């Protein structure tokens, strides 16, 4: 045991630094994960970073909030040691004697299997499952109000939760996830993924140039976020190992790893920069990556390709968005003109009673073709009326009648185009099996 502790001190020295002042009472770490389901009866507590104590862990194990079997995560943020728990909204602060709950609400169950992280001094939660669906919702904890706040984003992936979620500067990479919507019996893996940009507050798609992917689901396999690398436990063929993303180079690597089980079932894991050490229930350490040469034994197996960058567009993309903007402006202008000339409200009007501007014009063949491509690229094949309006770009319109008429005309145009190309329609109107009052639209390529 002493030899093991010495090994950690030599190769991970900052874990056992002595506090330098009253404010810095903990050794440096990016995150600590604790499996509260294991027994710590024979654990070597001296293996843990300075400030992470036996009393702290035992108090955590007795917490009534640890209802999920997923590991909990500790961060040192704004001179506070914080604990966050999957499937719960509680944010617990260590007072020196016990855990104090900073969350003022009563909600839970929305952020199961969540990925917690710190970005620019703020605490975030992303995804991954809640209320019978997968999701990639981004939440920020407001320490002043004591509540989690939703971050408004554009083009979010619907019913998708990433398995490997890794933060790199202003972007969050989410790959190899699952599309889940249990009310409509949707549950299938996504072999690619998405990326979120904090600056633009927008999501875009990622393609994994990775020919050796397995067919079965990875939900939900542990993944670990380091400074320059994202590491996910993975299996290629008969080999269990580590799938690694090089964040700066957007490359994928793989290593057959005999310690796979130790990374899957650990008592405590501690990460700092590109180092991560995993302790078993006795406190014996195992390193996730070699501290001196992290990629020495890895083999490159693929690349990440950002198929739709949010920061730049080609001439063809710009022309499409300019055309779409002009059409929307024309429609809005027509709507205002009609309202002023005809009076208030259009509730209950039929399509024939609406003006030609409010009915909308069906875009050209190239635009309809792009819309078909967009529909085919959606990970969820059963959408409600609001999701369909989002896809058609009409959700922002105030007039319900305008959206209804525009939706109808787009469906007709898309189905006519798809019928000519493939001999069948693409969009079918149906009812929810869970609630027959709810109208859904099935995309059937």
XYZ file of C-alpha atoms in Angstrom:
445
model
C 0.000 0.000 0.000
C 2.815 2.449 0.859
C 4.433 1.749 -2.506
C 1.160 2.514 -4.266
C 0.759 5.819 -2.426
C 4.360 6.763 -3.226
C 3.642 6.014 -6.896
C 0.721 8.460 -6.856
C 2.768 11.150 -5.113
C 5.608 10.856 -7.641
C 3.485 10.902 -10.792
C 0.543 12.974 -9.566
C 2.250 15.293 -7.058
C -0.447 17.964 -6.872
C -2.895 15.507 -5.337
C -1.046 15.624 -2.031
C 0.053 19.248 -1.836
C -0.212 20.817 1.622
C -2.532 23.821 1.861
C -0.686 27.107 1.385
C -3.282 29.429 2.956
C -6.647 29.534 4.669
C -8.373 30.127 1.325
C -6.671 27.254 -0.521
C -7.523 24.296 1.683
C -7.648 21.697 -1.081
C -5.057 20.298 -3.453
C -5.559 21.158 -7.105
C -7.938 18.976 -9.084
C -10.343 19.456 -11.984
C -12.896 16.970 -10.706
C -13.317 14.127 -8.250
C -15.828 11.326 -8.833
C -17.025 9.084 -6.005
C -19.010 5.864 -6.346
C -21.276 6.027 -3.320
C -22.459 2.427 -3.833
C -19.146 0.755 -2.893
C -17.818 -0.041 0.567
C -15.061 2.215 1.921
C -14.483 0.054 4.997
C -10.885 -0.802 4.027
C -10.068 2.304 1.996
C -6.654 4.002 2.404
C -7.858 7.549 3.013
C -4.333 8.983 2.821
C -4.407 8.269 -0.938
C -6.913 11.050 -1.605
C -6.044 14.664 -2.491
C -5.348 17.110 0.306
C -8.659 18.226 1.824
C -10.796 15.286 0.627
C -11.326 13.523 3.948
C -12.887 10.392 5.349
C -15.486 12.456 7.226
C -16.441 14.211 4.017
C -16.926 10.984 2.053
C -18.778 9.215 4.866
C -21.095 12.217 5.242
C -21.666 12.053 1.497
C -22.506 8.340 1.658
C -25.149 9.080 4.279
C -26.716 11.840 2.155
C -30.430 11.328 1.319
C -29.825 12.800 -2.147
C -27.705 9.954 -3.562
C -30.660 8.196 -5.188
C -28.922 7.401 -8.497
C -26.323 4.666 -8.912
C -24.128 6.973 -11.009
C -21.006 8.424 -9.358
C -21.298 11.882 -7.837
C -18.880 14.660 -8.849
C -16.936 17.163 -6.733
C -15.597 20.498 -7.965
C -13.604 23.205 -6.202
C -15.235 26.391 -7.495
C -15.115 29.969 -6.185
C -13.321 28.811 -3.014
C -16.090 26.311 -2.323
C -15.995 22.529 -2.432
C -19.196 21.521 -4.258
C -20.890 18.202 -4.861
C -23.409 17.557 -7.671
C -25.510 14.455 -8.095
C -26.970 12.856 -11.254
C -30.779 12.775 -11.366
C -30.884 15.519 -8.717
C -30.704 19.319 -8.789
C -29.074 19.607 -5.361
C -25.748 21.465 -5.227
C -24.081 20.638 -1.913
C -21.330 22.777 -0.331
C -18.934 21.380 2.249
C -18.985 23.568 5.373
C -16.123 21.799 7.124
C -18.466 19.585 9.105
C -21.355 18.696 6.796
C -22.879 19.235 3.357
C -25.107 22.311 2.940
C -27.662 22.300 0.111
C -27.522 25.491 -2.024
C -30.440 24.464 -4.268
C -33.679 26.209 -3.284
C -36.075 24.192 -5.424
C -37.639 20.746 -5.130
C -37.259 19.340 -8.674
C -35.467 16.126 -9.628
C -35.396 13.422 -12.278
C -34.655 15.625 -15.293
C -30.844 15.383 -15.374
C -30.179 11.653 -14.947
C -26.723 10.560 -16.215
C -25.909 14.279 -16.403
C -22.485 15.565 -17.393
C -21.482 18.268 -14.909
C -18.669 20.660 -15.751
C -17.188 24.075 -14.970
C -16.750 26.678 -17.727
C -15.437 30.193 -17.108
C -16.076 29.941 -13.381
C -19.676 28.754 -13.720
C -21.270 25.388 -12.954
C -23.169 23.598 -15.737
C -25.176 20.444 -16.265
C -25.741 18.927 -19.728
C -28.267 16.186 -20.526
C -28.677 13.349 -20.643
C -31.984 11.734 -19.738
C -35.164 12.763 -17.989
C -38.921 12.309 -18.106
C -38.784 9.426 -20.605
C -36.543 11.054 -23.196
C -32.905 11.709 -23.970
C -31.831 15.328 -24.207
C -28.865 17.708 -24.371
C -30.387 20.560 -22.381
C -27.780 22.940 -20.942
C -28.398 24.241 -17.420
C -26.411 26.782 -15.403
C -26.593 27.003 -11.620
C -27.315 30.494 -10.319
C -25.625 30.764 -6.915
C -27.536 33.963 -6.095
C -31.036 32.544 -6.598
C -30.230 28.916 -5.798
C -31.850 27.570 -8.987
C -30.728 25.928 -12.208
C -31.476 28.079 -15.262
C -31.972 26.839 -18.817
C -29.529 28.282 -21.374
C -31.414 29.266 -24.578
C -29.732 27.654 -27.596
C -30.423 27.297 -31.306
C -30.690 24.075 -33.349
C -30.596 21.713 -30.338
C -30.504 17.956 -31.106
C -33.920 16.502 -30.371
C -34.224 13.571 -27.941
C -30.441 13.061 -28.084
C -28.083 12.494 -25.176
C -24.371 12.072 -25.805
C -22.417 9.250 -24.214
C -19.041 10.943 -24.520
C -19.368 14.639 -23.570
C -16.141 16.653 -23.561
C -15.474 20.376 -23.052
C -12.826 22.027 -25.226
C -12.483 25.782 -24.864
C -15.733 27.395 -26.048
C -17.204 24.188 -27.447
C -18.747 21.044 -25.990
C -18.363 17.840 -28.030
C -21.076 15.205 -27.632
C -20.606 11.887 -29.485
C -21.855 8.294 -29.797
C -25.092 9.135 -28.024
C -28.607 7.739 -27.948
C -31.876 9.009 -29.398
C -34.530 8.241 -26.795
C -38.219 9.108 -26.706
C -39.982 6.344 -24.838
C -43.588 7.531 -25.386
C -43.097 6.958 -29.132
C -40.867 3.867 -28.622
C -37.765 5.612 -29.991
C -34.473 4.180 -28.734
C -31.545 3.877 -31.099
C -27.857 4.878 -31.079
C -26.311 7.738 -33.017
C -22.939 6.763 -34.480
C -21.934 10.406 -34.881
C -22.749 13.355 -32.649
C -23.036 17.110 -32.162
C -21.017 20.089 -30.960
C -22.231 23.079 -28.948
C -20.581 26.503 -29.290
C -20.796 28.733 -26.220
C -20.123 31.900 -28.224
C -22.913 31.443 -30.752
C -25.131 29.422 -28.362
C -25.749 27.021 -31.256
C -25.518 23.297 -31.917
C -24.186 21.752 -35.118
C -23.504 18.200 -36.270
C -20.362 16.060 -36.114
C -19.450 13.115 -38.295
C -17.154 10.424 -36.902
C -14.857 9.109 -39.605
C -14.563 5.889 -37.651
C -15.110 2.694 -39.692
C -14.643 0.265 -36.798
C -17.658 1.349 -34.753
C -19.644 -1.327 -32.999
C -23.316 -1.789 -33.776
C -24.734 -2.152 -30.287
C -25.547 0.690 -27.952
C -22.997 2.369 -25.670
C -25.679 3.723 -23.320
C -24.479 4.523 -20.816
C -20.731 3.811 -20.757
C -18.469 5.902 -18.510
C -16.486 8.702 -20.128
C -13.931 11.044 -18.599
C -13.152 14.639 -19.579
C -9.523 15.793 -19.358
C -7.793 19.004 -20.450
C -6.712 17.944 -23.948
C -8.427 14.569 -24.239
C -11.836 13.007 -23.909
C -11.733 9.322 -22.975
C -14.613 6.877 -23.297
C -14.631 3.209 -22.349
C -15.234 1.374 -25.599
C -15.073 -1.992 -27.334
C -13.719 -2.648 -30.824
C -14.232 -6.203 -31.948
C -13.305 -8.416 -29.000
C -11.056 -5.759 -27.450
C -12.160 -3.705 -24.458
C -10.289 -0.460 -24.224
C -10.200 3.316 -24.341
C -11.532 5.449 -27.185
C -9.744 8.788 -26.989
C -10.556 12.130 -28.621
C -7.612 14.457 -29.129
C -9.514 17.721 -28.699
C -7.007 20.015 -30.379
C -6.417 17.800 -33.417
C -9.962 16.331 -33.672
C -8.515 12.815 -33.985
C -9.740 9.487 -32.574
C -7.408 6.940 -30.963
C -7.894 3.515 -29.409
C -5.965 1.437 -26.878
C -6.681 -2.094 -25.741
C -6.712 -1.738 -21.964
C -6.340 -4.597 -19.468
C -7.460 -2.275 -16.656
C -10.857 -1.688 -18.311
C -12.692 -3.121 -15.284
C -10.883 -0.802 -12.873
C -12.034 2.224 -14.847
C -15.574 0.856 -15.076
C -15.843 0.087 -11.337
C -13.874 2.479 -9.161
C -14.347 3.913 -5.689
C -12.793 7.341 -6.290
C -11.372 8.980 -9.431
C -9.387 12.218 -9.469
C -8.440 14.285 -12.536
C -6.061 17.192 -13.059
C -5.115 18.477 -16.529
C -4.368 15.332 -18.594
C -3.848 13.041 -15.598
C -6.540 10.902 -13.983
C -6.023 8.301 -11.285
C -8.642 5.728 -10.271
C -8.680 4.217 -6.779
C -10.349 0.880 -6.017
C -12.170 0.157 -2.755
C -8.823 -0.344 -1.004
C -7.302 2.882 -2.297
C -4.960 1.211 -4.816
C -4.383 3.561 -7.784
C -4.555 2.965 -11.552
C -3.784 5.711 -14.077
C -6.162 6.315 -16.973
C -3.376 7.601 -19.252
C 0.404 7.317 -18.913
C 1.425 10.600 -17.199
C 4.556 11.176 -19.302
C 3.415 10.039 -22.777
C -0.402 9.820 -22.898
C -0.659 8.656 -26.530
C 2.409 6.434 -26.636
C 0.509 3.146 -26.935
C -2.605 4.454 -28.690
C -3.428 3.788 -32.344
C -5.213 6.358 -34.488
C -8.542 4.979 -35.728
C -10.395 7.990 -37.140
C -11.224 11.690 -37.109
C -13.964 14.108 -36.119
C -15.462 16.054 -39.016
C -17.570 19.094 -38.266
C -20.104 18.851 -41.056
C -21.938 22.085 -40.329
C -19.801 24.703 -38.650
C -21.765 27.361 -36.801
C -19.120 30.043 -37.333
C -18.776 30.026 -41.144
C -20.883 29.306 -44.185
C -20.168 28.793 -47.842
C -21.731 30.938 -50.581
C -24.445 28.373 -51.164
C -25.344 28.281 -47.454
C -25.426 32.063 -47.245
C -27.721 32.312 -50.251
C -30.138 29.861 -48.682
C -30.295 31.751 -45.391
C -30.611 35.116 -47.136
C -33.485 33.752 -49.223
C -35.159 32.311 -46.157
C -34.780 35.623 -44.304
C -36.270 37.581 -47.213
C -39.228 35.207 -47.395
C -39.860 35.568 -43.669
C -39.632 39.371 -43.861
C -42.048 39.389 -46.797
C -44.437 37.129 -44.904
C -44.253 39.259 -41.749
C -44.750 42.464 -43.754
C -47.724 40.937 -45.535
C -49.167 39.848 -42.225
C -48.970 43.340 -40.757
C -50.529 44.852 -43.898
C -53.393 42.373 -43.853
C -54.095 42.913 -40.148
C -54.216 46.686 -40.559
C -56.476 46.487 -43.568
C -58.770 43.700 -42.431
C -58.922 44.271 -38.687
C -58.069 42.069 -35.738
C -57.557 38.312 -35.475
C -57.700 35.455 -37.934
C -58.748 32.748 -35.500
C -60.717 29.953 -37.116
C -60.099 31.089 -40.711
C -59.663 28.537 -43.441
C -56.811 28.600 -45.959
C -59.035 30.158 -48.613
C -59.860 33.050 -46.261
C -56.186 33.956 -45.729
C -54.342 36.301 -48.013
C -51.755 34.918 -50.401
C -49.015 36.432 -48.251
C -50.286 34.643 -45.133
C -50.725 31.408 -47.020
C -47.042 31.628 -47.862
C -45.326 30.610 -51.044
C -43.758 27.231 -51.559
C -40.037 27.680 -52.144
C -38.239 26.569 -55.294
C -37.155 23.047 -56.132
C -33.666 23.518 -54.717
C -35.006 24.830 -51.400
C -37.511 22.004 -51.099
C -34.699 19.547 -51.868
C -32.655 21.092 -49.049
C -35.632 20.799 -46.726
C -36.016 17.108 -47.627
C -32.329 16.587 -46.836
C -32.810 18.353 -43.511
C -35.773 16.140 -42.634
C -33.882 12.983 -43.549
C -30.978 14.052 -41.332
C -33.138 14.384 -38.230
C -32.324 11.725 -35.593
C -35.979 11.561 -34.462
C -38.448 10.247 -37.015
C -41.598 11.033 -35.012
C -42.090 14.743 -34.239
C -44.892 16.871 -32.863
C -46.340 19.970 -34.514
C -43.927 22.337 -32.766
C -40.860 20.313 -33.780
C -42.118 20.199 -37.366
C -42.585 23.982 -37.374
C -38.992 24.296 -36.116
C -37.794 22.189 -39.037
C -39.814 24.292 -41.490
C -38.524 27.530 -39.949
C -41.999 28.886 -39.134
C -42.061 28.416 -35.338
C -41.231 32.080 -34.692
C -44.369 33.359 -36.430
C -47.018 34.810 -34.097
C -50.034 33.816 -36.165
C -51.169 30.249 -35.485
C -53.162 30.280 -38.711
C -50.121 31.339 -40.707
C -48.072 28.498 -39.204
C -50.871 25.998 -39.853
C -51.284 27.007 -43.490
C -47.544 27.253 -44.065
C -47.054 23.806 -42.487
C -49.726 22.300 -44.714
C -48.227 23.753 -47.879
C -44.707 22.638 -46.950
C -45.911 19.092 -46.252
C -47.625 18.975 -49.638
C -44.549 20.323 -51.421
C -42.163 17.963 -49.630
C -44.363 14.922 -50.247
C -44.794 15.841 -53.918
C -41.033 16.211 -54.348
C -40.279 12.967 -52.470
C -43.026 11.097 -54.384
C -41.415 12.112 -57.672
C -37.980 10.997 -56.535
C -38.759 7.846 -54.550
C -42.303 6.831 -55.396
C -43.732 7.503 -51.919
C -44.516 10.328 -49.529
C -42.092 11.365 -46.780
C -44.307 12.916 -44.078
C -47.352 11.147 -42.613
C -49.830 12.563 -40.124
C -50.630 10.263 -37.194
C -51.771 10.339 -33.557
C -49.781 9.743 -30.402
C -50.239 6.256 -28.978
C -49.955 7.692 -25.477
C -52.575 10.417 -26.043
C -54.840 10.230 -29.113
C -55.523 13.958 -28.848
C -51.928 14.760 -29.801
C -51.130 14.976 -33.525
C -47.678 13.728 -34.568
C -45.859 13.613 -37.891
C -43.847 10.574 -38.922
C -40.855 11.028 -41.240
C -40.680 7.783 -43.242
C -37.733 7.697 -45.659
